Coordinates of C-alpha atoms and ligand atoms in Angstrom, one line a residue:
Chain A
M1 CA -28.7 -13.4 -26.7
I2 CA -32.2 -12.0 -26.9
N3 CA -34.0 -13.0 -23.8
D4 CA -37.7 -12.4 -22.9
E5 CA -36.9 -9.3 -20.9
I6 CA -35.3 -7.7 -24.0
M7 CA -38.2 -8.8 -26.2
D8 CA -40.7 -7.1 -23.8
Y9 CA -38.6 -3.9 -23.7
I10 CA -38.4 -3.8 -27.5
G11 CA -42.1 -4.4 -27.6
I12 CA -42.7 -1.4 -25.4
L13 CA -40.4 0.9 -27.4
A14 CA -42.0 -0.2 -30.7
K15 CA -45.5 -0.2 -29.3
L16 CA -46.0 -3.8 -30.5
E17 CA -47.9 -6.5 -28.7
L18 CA -46.6 -9.9 -29.7
S19 CA -48.1 -13.3 -29.1
A20 CA -46.0 -16.0 -27.5
E21 CA -45.3 -17.6 -31.0
E22 CA -44.5 -14.3 -32.6
K23 CA -42.1 -13.5 -29.7
E24 CA -40.3 -16.8 -30.3
S25 CA -39.9 -16.3 -34.1
T26 CA -39.0 -12.6 -33.7
K27 CA -36.3 -13.6 -31.2
K28 CA -34.8 -15.9 -33.8
D29 CA -34.9 -13.2 -36.4
M30 CA -33.2 -10.8 -34.2
E31 CA -30.6 -13.2 -33.1
R32 CA -29.7 -13.8 -36.8
M33 CA -29.4 -10.0 -37.3
L34 CA -27.2 -9.7 -34.3
A35 CA -25.0 -12.5 -35.6
Y36 CA -24.6 -10.6 -38.8
F37 CA -23.5 -7.5 -36.9
D38 CA -21.1 -9.7 -34.9
K39 CA -19.6 -10.7 -38.3
L40 CA -19.3 -7.0 -39.2
N41 CA -17.7 -6.2 -35.9
E42 CA -14.8 -8.6 -36.8
L43 CA -13.6 -5.9 -39.2
D44 CA -10.8 -3.7 -37.8
T45 CA -12.1 -0.1 -38.1
T46 CA -9.5 1.6 -35.9
G47 CA -8.7 5.1 -37.3
I48 CA -11.7 5.1 -39.7
E49 CA -14.2 8.0 -39.3
P50 CA -17.8 6.7 -38.8
V51 CA -20.0 7.4 -41.9
S52 CA -23.5 8.7 -41.5
H53 CA -24.2 9.4 -45.1
I54 CA -23.0 7.5 -48.1
T55 CA -23.2 10.3 -50.6
K56 CA -20.8 13.2 -50.7
V57 CA -23.6 15.7 -50.8
Q58 CA -23.7 18.4 -48.1
N59 CA -25.2 21.8 -47.4
V60 CA -28.6 21.4 -49.1
F61 CA -30.6 24.4 -47.9
R62 CA -33.8 26.2 -48.6
E63 CA -34.2 30.0 -48.2
D64 CA -36.5 31.3 -45.4
M65 CA -39.5 32.0 -47.6
V66 CA -43.0 30.9 -47.2
T67 CA -43.9 28.5 -50.1
K68 CA -46.8 26.7 -48.6
G69 CA -50.3 27.9 -48.2
D70 CA -53.3 26.7 -46.2
E71 CA -53.4 22.9 -46.8
H72 CA -55.4 22.0 -43.7
E73 CA -58.0 20.1 -45.7
K74 CA -55.3 17.9 -47.3
T75 CA -53.6 17.4 -44.0
L76 CA -56.8 16.4 -42.2
Q77 CA -57.5 13.7 -44.9
N78 CA -54.8 11.8 -43.0
A79 CA -56.5 12.1 -39.6
P80 CA -58.3 8.8 -38.6
R81 CA -60.7 11.0 -36.6
E82 CA -61.0 14.8 -36.5
K83 CA -62.8 17.5 -34.6
D84 CA -62.6 21.3 -35.1
N85 CA -59.9 20.9 -37.8
M86 CA -57.7 19.0 -35.4
F87 CA -56.6 15.4 -35.2
M88 CA -58.5 13.4 -32.6
V89 CA -56.4 11.0 -30.6
P90 CA -56.9 8.9 -27.5
K91 CA -56.8 10.9 -24.3
I92 CA -53.2 11.7 -23.2
F93 CA -52.4 12.6 -19.6
G94 CA -50.0 15.3 -18.4
Chain B
M1 CA -29.2 20.9 13.6
H2 CA -29.4 20.9 9.8
K3 CA -26.4 20.3 7.7
Q4 CA -25.4 23.0 5.2
Y5 CA -26.5 22.3 1.7
E6 CA -25.5 23.7 -1.6
T7 CA -27.9 23.8 -4.6
V8 CA -26.4 22.8 -8.0
I9 CA -28.4 23.9 -11.0
G10 CA -28.0 23.4 -14.8
L11 CA -30.4 24.7 -17.4
E12 CA -31.8 23.4 -20.6
V13 CA -33.2 26.4 -22.5
H14 CA -35.3 26.1 -25.6
V15 CA -35.6 29.1 -27.8
E16 CA -38.0 29.4 -30.7
L17 CA -36.2 31.1 -33.6
A18 CA -37.7 34.1 -35.4
T19 CA -37.6 32.6 -38.9
K20 CA -40.6 33.2 -41.3
T21 CA -40.8 29.5 -42.1
K22 CA -40.4 26.2 -40.3
I23 CA -37.1 24.4 -40.1
F24 CA -37.6 21.8 -42.8
C25 CA -40.5 23.0 -44.9
G26 CA -41.9 26.3 -46.4
C27 CA -44.9 26.5 -43.9
S28 CA -45.3 29.7 -42.1
T29 CA -44.3 30.0 -38.4
E30 CA -46.8 32.8 -37.8
F31 CA -48.7 32.6 -34.5
G32 CA -52.5 32.4 -34.2
G33 CA -53.4 30.6 -37.4
A34 CA -56.5 28.4 -37.3
P35 CA -55.7 24.8 -36.4
N36 CA -53.6 22.9 -39.0
T37 CA -53.6 25.7 -41.5
H38 CA -49.8 25.9 -41.4
T39 CA -49.1 22.3 -42.2
C40 CA -47.8 20.2 -45.1
P41 CA -46.7 16.5 -45.6
V42 CA -43.2 17.4 -44.2
C43 CA -44.3 18.9 -40.9
T44 CA -47.0 16.3 -40.3
G45 CA -44.6 13.4 -41.0
M46 CA -46.2 11.9 -44.0
P47 CA -44.3 9.0 -45.5
G48 CA -42.2 10.0 -48.6
S49 CA -41.9 13.6 -47.7
L50 CA -38.5 15.1 -47.7
P51 CA -37.2 17.7 -45.2
V52 CA -34.9 20.5 -46.5
L53 CA -33.1 22.6 -44.0
N54 CA -33.9 26.3 -43.6
R55 CA -30.5 28.1 -44.0
K56 CA -31.6 30.9 -41.7
V57 CA -31.9 28.4 -38.8
V58 CA -28.2 27.5 -39.2
E59 CA -27.3 31.2 -39.3
Y60 CA -29.2 32.1 -36.2
A61 CA -27.7 29.1 -34.3
I62 CA -24.2 30.1 -35.3
A63 CA -24.9 33.7 -34.3
V64 CA -26.1 32.6 -30.9
G65 CA -23.1 30.3 -30.6
L66 CA -20.7 33.1 -31.3
A67 CA -22.5 35.5 -28.9
T68 CA -22.1 32.9 -26.2
N69 CA -18.4 32.2 -26.9
C70 CA -19.0 28.7 -28.3
N71 CA -16.9 26.7 -30.7
I72 CA -18.8 26.1 -34.0
T73 CA -18.9 22.5 -35.0
Q74 CA -18.0 23.0 -38.6
Y75 CA -19.1 19.5 -39.7
C76 CA -22.5 18.8 -38.1
K77 CA -25.6 16.8 -38.8
F78 CA -29.1 15.9 -37.6
D79 CA -30.2 12.8 -35.7
R80 CA -33.6 11.2 -35.1
K81 CA -34.8 11.0 -31.6
N82 CA -37.4 8.3 -31.5
Y83 CA -40.5 8.3 -29.3
F84 CA -44.2 7.9 -29.6
Y85 CA -46.4 10.9 -28.7
P86 CA -49.3 12.3 -30.7
D87 CA -47.7 15.8 -30.8
N88 CA -44.8 14.3 -32.7
P89 CA -46.3 13.1 -36.0
Q90 CA -43.2 11.4 -37.4
N91 CA -42.7 9.3 -34.2
Y92 CA -39.3 10.9 -34.1
Q93 CA -38.0 14.4 -33.5
I94 CA -35.3 15.7 -35.7
S95 CA -32.6 17.0 -33.4
Q96 CA -28.8 16.9 -32.9
L97 CA -27.2 14.4 -30.6
Y98 CA -23.7 13.5 -31.9
L99 CA -22.6 16.7 -33.5
P100 CA -24.4 19.7 -32.1
I101 CA -23.8 22.9 -33.9
C102 CA -22.2 24.8 -31.0
R103 CA -20.1 23.5 -28.1
N104 CA -18.0 24.7 -25.1
G105 CA -19.2 28.3 -24.7
H106 CA -19.9 30.5 -21.7
V107 CA -21.7 33.6 -20.7
D108 CA -20.8 36.0 -17.9
I109 CA -23.4 36.9 -15.3
E110 CA -23.5 39.3 -12.4
T111 CA -25.5 39.0 -9.2
E112 CA -25.3 40.4 -5.7
S113 CA -22.9 37.6 -4.8
G114 CA -20.6 38.8 -7.6
K115 CA -19.5 38.0 -11.1
K116 CA -19.3 34.5 -12.5
S117 CA -19.1 32.6 -15.8
V118 CA -21.7 30.0 -16.6
R119 CA -20.4 27.4 -19.1
I120 CA -22.5 26.3 -22.0
H121 CA -22.1 22.6 -22.8
E122 CA -23.7 22.8 -26.2
I123 CA -26.4 24.4 -28.4
H124 CA -28.3 22.2 -30.9
M125 CA -30.9 22.7 -33.5
E126 CA -34.2 20.9 -33.5
E127 CA -37.9 21.0 -34.4
D128 CA -40.8 21.9 -32.1
A129 CA -43.8 19.6 -31.6
G130 CA -47.5 20.2 -32.3
K131 CA -49.9 21.5 -29.7
M132 CA -52.3 19.2 -27.8
I133 CA -55.6 20.2 -26.3
H134 CA -57.6 18.0 -24.0
D135 CA -61.2 17.8 -25.0
E136 CA -63.4 17.1 -21.9
W137 CA -66.5 16.6 -23.9
E138 CA -65.3 13.8 -26.1
D139 CA -62.8 12.6 -23.5
C140 CA -60.0 12.6 -26.1
S141 CA -57.1 14.8 -27.1
L142 CA -57.0 17.1 -30.1
V143 CA -53.8 17.9 -32.0
D144 CA -52.9 21.0 -34.0
Y145 CA -49.6 20.7 -36.0
N146 CA -49.1 24.4 -36.7
R147 CA -46.2 24.5 -34.3
S148 CA -44.8 21.2 -35.5
G149 CA -41.5 21.9 -37.2
V150 CA -41.0 25.4 -35.9
P151 CA -37.2 25.8 -35.4
L152 CA -35.8 25.7 -31.9
I153 CA -32.3 25.9 -30.5
E154 CA -31.7 24.1 -27.2
I155 CA -29.0 25.8 -25.0
V156 CA -27.6 23.3 -22.5
S157 CA -25.5 24.8 -19.6
E158 CA -23.1 23.0 -17.3
P159 CA -24.3 22.7 -13.7
D160 CA -22.6 26.0 -12.8
M161 CA -25.4 27.9 -11.1
R162 CA -26.0 27.8 -7.3
S163 CA -29.1 30.0 -6.7
A164 CA -32.3 31.2 -8.3
E165 CA -30.7 34.7 -8.6
E166 CA -27.9 33.2 -10.8
V167 CA -30.4 31.3 -12.8
I168 CA -32.5 34.5 -13.5
A169 CA -29.3 36.4 -14.3
Y170 CA -28.2 33.7 -16.8
L171 CA -31.7 33.7 -18.4
E172 CA -31.7 37.5 -18.6
K173 CA -28.3 37.4 -20.2
L174 CA -29.3 34.8 -22.8
R175 CA -32.6 36.7 -23.5
M176 CA -30.6 39.9 -24.0
L177 CA -28.1 38.4 -26.4
I178 CA -30.7 36.6 -28.4
Q179 CA -33.0 39.6 -28.6
Y180 CA -30.1 41.8 -29.7
L181 CA -29.4 39.2 -32.5
G182 CA -33.0 39.3 -33.5
A183 CA -32.9 35.5 -33.3
S184 CA -36.0 35.3 -31.1
D185 CA -38.2 37.5 -28.9
C186 CA -37.6 35.1 -26.0
K187 CA -40.9 35.5 -24.2
L188 CA -41.2 33.0 -21.3
N189 CA -44.9 33.6 -20.9
E190 CA -45.6 32.9 -24.6
G191 CA -43.3 29.9 -24.8
S192 CA -40.8 31.3 -27.3
M193 CA -38.2 30.8 -24.4
R194 CA -38.6 27.7 -22.2
A195 CA -36.4 26.7 -19.4
D196 CA -36.1 23.3 -17.8
V197 CA -34.2 23.3 -14.5
N198 CA -31.9 20.4 -13.5
L199 CA -31.3 20.6 -9.8
S200 CA -29.5 18.6 -7.1
V201 CA -28.3 19.4 -3.7
R202 CA -25.1 18.3 -1.9
E203 CA -23.5 19.0 1.4
V204 CA -21.3 22.1 1.3
G205 CA -17.8 20.9 0.5
A206 CA -18.8 17.7 -1.1
K207 CA -17.0 16.8 -4.3
E208 CA -19.7 14.7 -6.0
Y209 CA -23.0 16.0 -7.3
G210 CA -26.2 14.7 -5.8
T211 CA -28.9 13.0 -7.8
R212 CA -30.7 15.6 -9.9
T213 CA -34.3 16.1 -11.0
E214 CA -35.5 17.9 -14.1
M215 CA -38.3 20.5 -13.6
K216 CA -40.6 21.4 -16.5
N217 CA -43.4 23.8 -17.1
L218 CA -41.8 27.0 -15.8
N219 CA -43.4 29.9 -17.6
S220 CA -42.1 32.9 -15.7
F221 CA -39.1 34.1 -13.6
R222 CA -41.5 33.9 -10.7
S223 CA -42.3 30.2 -11.2
I224 CA -38.6 29.4 -11.8
T225 CA -37.7 31.1 -8.5
H226 CA -40.5 29.3 -6.6
A227 CA -39.7 25.9 -8.2
I228 CA -36.0 26.2 -7.3
K229 CA -36.8 27.0 -3.7
A230 CA -39.4 24.2 -3.4
E231 CA -37.3 21.6 -5.1
R232 CA -34.3 22.4 -3.0
E233 CA -36.4 22.0 0.2
R234 CA -38.0 18.8 -1.1
Q235 CA -34.6 17.2 -1.8
I236 CA -33.1 18.3 1.5
E237 CA -36.0 16.9 3.4
L238 CA -35.6 13.6 1.7
L239 CA -31.9 13.4 2.5
E240 CA -32.5 14.6 6.1
A241 CA -35.0 11.8 6.5
G242 CA -32.4 9.3 5.3
Q243 CA -34.2 8.8 2.0
T244 CA -32.7 9.2 -1.5
V245 CA -33.6 11.6 -4.3
V246 CA -35.0 9.7 -7.3
Q247 CA -33.7 10.8 -10.7
E248 CA -36.9 11.9 -12.5
T249 CA -38.7 14.5 -14.5
R250 CA -41.1 16.6 -12.5
R251 CA -43.8 19.1 -13.5
W252 CA -44.2 22.4 -11.7
D253 CA -47.7 23.5 -10.8
E254 CA -47.5 27.3 -10.1
N255 CA -51.0 27.5 -8.6
R256 CA -50.3 24.9 -6.0
E257 CA -46.6 25.9 -5.7
E258 CA -45.5 22.3 -5.8
S259 CA -44.3 19.8 -8.3
Y260 CA -45.2 16.2 -9.1
T261 CA -43.5 13.3 -11.0
M262 CA -44.0 13.2 -14.7
R263 CA -41.8 10.2 -15.4
S264 CA -39.1 8.5 -13.4
K265 CA -35.8 7.0 -14.5
E266 CA -37.3 3.5 -14.5
D267 CA -39.6 4.4 -17.4
A268 CA -37.1 6.8 -18.9
Q269 CA -37.2 6.7 -22.6
D270 CA -34.7 4.9 -24.8
Y271 CA -34.6 7.4 -27.7
R272 CA -32.5 5.2 -30.0
Y273 CA -30.9 8.1 -31.7
F274 CA -29.4 7.6 -35.2
P275 CA -28.3 9.9 -38.0
D276 CA -31.2 11.2 -40.1
P277 CA -30.7 9.8 -43.6
D278 CA -33.0 12.4 -45.2
L279 CA -30.8 15.3 -44.2
V280 CA -27.3 15.7 -45.6
P281 CA -24.5 16.9 -43.3
I282 CA -23.8 20.6 -42.9
Y283 CA -20.3 21.9 -43.5
I284 CA -19.8 25.4 -42.0
S285 CA -16.8 27.1 -43.6
D286 CA -14.5 29.6 -41.9
E287 CA -15.8 32.2 -44.3
W288 CA -19.4 31.6 -43.3
I289 CA -18.6 31.9 -39.7
E290 CA -16.6 35.1 -40.3
E291 CA -19.5 36.6 -42.3
I292 CA -21.8 36.0 -39.4
R293 CA -19.3 37.3 -36.9
K294 CA -19.0 40.5 -38.9
S295 CA -22.7 41.1 -38.9
Q296 CA -23.2 40.6 -35.2
P297 CA -24.8 43.7 -33.6
E298 CA -23.2 45.9 -31.0
F299 CA -24.2 44.1 -27.8
R300 CA -25.4 45.8 -24.6
E301 CA -22.1 46.1 -22.7
A302 CA -20.5 47.8 -25.7
K303 CA -23.5 50.0 -26.2
M304 CA -23.5 51.1 -22.6
V305 CA -19.8 52.2 -22.8
R306 CA -20.4 54.0 -26.1
Y307 CA -23.5 55.8 -24.8
K308 CA -21.6 57.1 -21.8
E309 CA -19.0 58.6 -24.0
E310 CA -21.3 59.9 -26.7
F311 CA -24.4 61.1 -24.9
D312 CA -24.8 63.2 -21.9
I313 CA -27.4 61.0 -20.1
P314 CA -27.4 59.4 -16.7
E315 CA -26.0 55.9 -16.3
Y316 CA -29.3 54.7 -14.9
D317 CA -31.1 55.8 -18.1
I318 CA -28.5 54.1 -20.2
G319 CA -29.1 50.9 -18.3
I320 CA -32.8 51.0 -18.9
I321 CA -32.6 52.1 -22.5
T322 CA -30.1 49.3 -23.5
D323 CA -32.1 46.7 -21.6
S324 CA -34.2 46.3 -24.7
K325 CA -32.7 46.2 -28.2
H326 CA -35.8 47.9 -29.6
M327 CA -35.6 50.7 -27.1
A328 CA -31.9 51.2 -27.8
D329 CA -32.6 51.3 -31.5
L330 CA -35.4 53.9 -31.0
F331 CA -33.1 56.0 -28.9
E332 CA -30.3 56.0 -31.4
E333 CA -32.5 56.5 -34.4
T334 CA -34.5 59.4 -32.8
T335 CA -31.3 61.0 -31.6
A336 CA -29.8 60.8 -35.0
I337 CA -32.7 62.8 -36.4
C338 CA -33.2 65.4 -33.7
K339 CA -29.7 65.5 -32.2
Q340 CA -31.1 65.8 -28.7
P341 CA -30.2 62.7 -26.7
K342 CA -31.3 64.1 -23.4
K343 CA -34.8 64.9 -24.6
V344 CA -35.2 61.6 -26.4
S345 CA -34.1 59.8 -23.2
N346 CA -36.6 61.8 -21.2
W347 CA -39.5 60.7 -23.4
L348 CA -38.3 57.1 -23.1
M349 CA -37.6 57.1 -19.4
G350 CA -40.8 59.0 -18.5
E351 CA -43.9 58.7 -20.6
T352 CA -42.8 55.5 -22.5
L353 CA -42.0 53.5 -19.4
R354 CA -45.1 54.8 -17.7
L355 CA -47.4 53.7 -20.5
L356 CA -45.5 50.3 -20.9
K357 CA -46.1 49.6 -17.2
E358 CA -49.7 50.8 -17.3
K359 CA -50.5 48.6 -20.3
S360 CA -48.2 45.7 -19.1
M361 CA -46.3 45.7 -22.4
D362 CA -42.7 44.9 -23.2
A363 CA -40.4 47.5 -24.7
E364 CA -40.2 45.2 -27.7
D365 CA -43.8 45.9 -28.4
I366 CA -43.4 49.7 -28.8
V367 CA -45.0 50.8 -32.1
F368 CA -44.1 54.5 -32.5
S369 CA -41.4 55.4 -35.0
P370 CA -38.2 57.4 -34.3
E371 CA -39.4 59.9 -37.0
H372 CA -42.5 60.6 -35.1
L373 CA -40.9 61.0 -31.7
A374 CA -38.3 63.4 -33.3
K375 CA -41.2 65.4 -34.7
L376 CA -42.9 65.6 -31.4
I377 CA -39.7 66.8 -29.7
G378 CA -39.4 69.4 -32.5
L379 CA -42.9 70.6 -31.9
V380 CA -42.2 71.2 -28.2
D381 CA -38.9 72.9 -29.0
A382 CA -40.5 75.3 -31.5
K383 CA -43.1 76.0 -28.7
A384 CA -45.7 75.0 -31.2
I385 CA -47.3 72.9 -28.5
T386 CA -47.2 73.0 -24.7
G387 CA -45.8 70.2 -22.5
T388 CA -49.3 69.2 -21.5
V389 CA -50.5 68.9 -25.1
A390 CA -47.3 67.0 -26.0
K391 CA -48.1 64.3 -23.4
E392 CA -51.6 64.0 -24.8
V393 CA -50.3 63.6 -28.4
F394 CA -47.7 61.1 -27.2
E395 CA -50.3 58.9 -25.7
I396 CA -52.0 58.6 -29.1
M397 CA -48.7 58.1 -30.8
F398 CA -47.8 55.4 -28.3
E399 CA -51.1 53.7 -29.2
K400 CA -51.1 53.9 -33.0
D401 CA -48.0 55.7 -34.2
I402 CA -49.7 58.8 -35.6
D403 CA -47.7 61.7 -37.2
P404 CA -47.7 64.3 -34.4
E405 CA -47.4 67.2 -36.8
S406 CA -50.5 66.4 -38.8
Y407 CA -52.4 65.3 -35.7
V408 CA -51.7 68.7 -33.9
E409 CA -52.7 70.5 -37.1
E410 CA -55.9 68.5 -37.5
K411 CA -57.1 68.8 -33.9
G412 CA -56.1 72.4 -33.6
L413 CA -53.8 71.8 -30.6
K414 CA -51.2 74.4 -31.5
T415 CA -50.1 76.8 -28.7
V416 CA -51.6 80.2 -28.8
N417 CA -48.8 82.7 -29.1
D418 CA -51.0 85.5 -30.4
E419 CA -50.8 88.2 -27.8
G420 CA -54.2 89.7 -28.5
T421 CA -56.0 86.5 -27.8
L422 CA -54.0 85.8 -24.7
R423 CA -54.4 89.4 -23.4
K424 CA -58.1 89.1 -23.7
T425 CA -58.3 85.8 -21.8
I426 CA -56.0 87.1 -19.1
E427 CA -58.1 90.2 -18.6
E428 CA -61.1 88.0 -18.1
V429 CA -59.2 85.8 -15.6
I430 CA -58.2 89.0 -13.6
V431 CA -61.8 90.2 -13.5
D432 CA -63.1 86.7 -12.4
N433 CA -60.5 86.3 -9.6
P434 CA -60.3 89.5 -7.6
K435 CA -59.2 87.7 -4.4
S436 CA -56.0 86.3 -6.0
V437 CA -55.3 89.7 -7.6
E438 CA -55.6 91.3 -4.2
D439 CA -53.3 88.6 -2.6
Y440 CA -50.7 89.3 -5.3
H441 CA -50.8 93.0 -4.6
N442 CA -50.4 92.2 -0.9
G443 CA -47.1 90.5 -1.7
K444 CA -48.3 86.9 -2.1
E445 CA -46.1 86.0 -5.0
K446 CA -47.7 82.6 -5.2
A447 CA -51.0 84.0 -6.2
I448 CA -49.8 84.6 -9.7
G449 CA -49.3 80.8 -10.1
F450 CA -53.0 80.4 -9.5
L451 CA -53.8 83.0 -12.1
V452 CA -51.5 81.4 -14.7
G453 CA -53.3 78.1 -14.0
Q454 CA -56.7 79.7 -14.5
T455 CA -55.5 81.2 -17.8
M456 CA -54.1 77.9 -19.0
K457 CA -57.3 76.2 -18.1
A458 CA -59.3 78.8 -20.1
M459 CA -56.9 78.2 -23.0
K460 CA -57.3 74.4 -22.7
G461 CA -53.6 74.1 -22.0
Q462 CA -52.7 75.5 -25.4
A463 CA -51.0 78.7 -24.4
D464 CA -47.4 79.7 -24.1
V465 CA -46.8 79.8 -20.4
G466 CA -43.9 82.2 -20.6
L467 CA -46.0 84.6 -22.5
V468 CA -48.9 84.2 -20.1
N469 CA -46.6 85.0 -17.2
Q470 CA -45.2 88.1 -18.9
I471 CA -48.6 89.5 -19.8
L472 CA -50.1 88.7 -16.4
K473 CA -47.3 90.6 -14.6
E474 CA -47.7 93.5 -16.9
L475 CA -51.5 93.7 -16.4
L476 CA -51.3 93.4 -12.7
Ligands
ZN501 ZN1 -44.9 22.1 -43.4

């Protein structure tokens, strides 16, 4: 069961502020998702290795060679605010 | 009366790897670039960008793992560690939780209280974050992502250390191994090696560990030593007062020599790790491990034994020379050219150490080449320059690696061996110093030293002392 405490905690982790109505409807959504996982959990998976990737591809590497030049102008196009070629963000303590 | 307490310490050491490019993109890792000039969509976490692993990162991690007696996890992968912070543009850090590349290793250390083995729990690969600067004027923070995506390995020890001395010995040992491997320069003050100290105290004889704290922001062996002492005392005081130690992360303030809470367990992060779907698993074959094992360098212990057998130099010198891989390489390469280990060692132990100390430099920063040091030794051997001149030339060489032969030629520093010139100067010295001459004739042998000195002074140090002595005695 998703209770209010869990909802608040998830809100903190996801940096989301939900209204009372949003909380209620999200609770229902999440409960449906959990019910689906409960269904999956009914499967007997003893002795089966967990899968983290569904393709058989492994060992994709790049060599240690510089292939990128100075792209700071492009990068900074993504900054909501900038100063001295840096991203400007709200004050962070510590 | 106080109870007896034991300090229990485990370390998390981050080491920045010496690759040319970042861990998942082709951006340069070079220091000192203007803000955000070494960035691209991958290392700034733009949607749709695809990270591709730098092979060299895996090889360095395996090399460090082998050097620290770890088992290599032959099937390993990357996970996402989720948290919000502006220096982390993806809102997750790519790291390894479930299958770290190295596990169950150990390094042996030696302190005044004896030899011991510190176990290594694991070593994992991960990416560094960007750099934040606080802007007082705008009352905001500014972020530079040049360091974002620079490859790190994190070496996690077991709680096997019991004192600051053991912690320093352990860090010195890691630094030495990693520098010898060329995997990092491991400079605490520049942040290419960072150590977080996990510390708890317990009554001597207790079986269980006490509650531990994690100390961050330790940028020198000095602050590590201070922080360990202060944190031990803080925890003991709490326990003695009947209070409990709170599990938390603390930040060390070296200026005030005290720490303060960064975050406590209550607001500890839930990182919601999960496998990174953008990065495919890594399979490390036996052959790959063997290949890296074969290319491991000769480490310090082996070098020390070999030097003792091969070269006639004092054990103390061997210790200092092999303390730095760069110094050891210089020694070996110069000796290979000039075949005079003792003289090479003397230059390293004497003038080199003196100048390093004077300029507060690390041995790793020495710029002169083995060829040039060998040439300088050759010049002295051939009596082409005097010891005094050699030291002068060495100072210039130390600064900018000049070729001593052409420098001596250019500046006309060659020793004067020409008897005619010397004889003329000495005659003048004798005329100018009648008192010393008289002393000498009255049996004061020492007076000749003064006359030699005066001659050398007149010759600006560029005269063959043996010859000066010989001519002086003859003329007197
Ligand atoms: Zn990049």
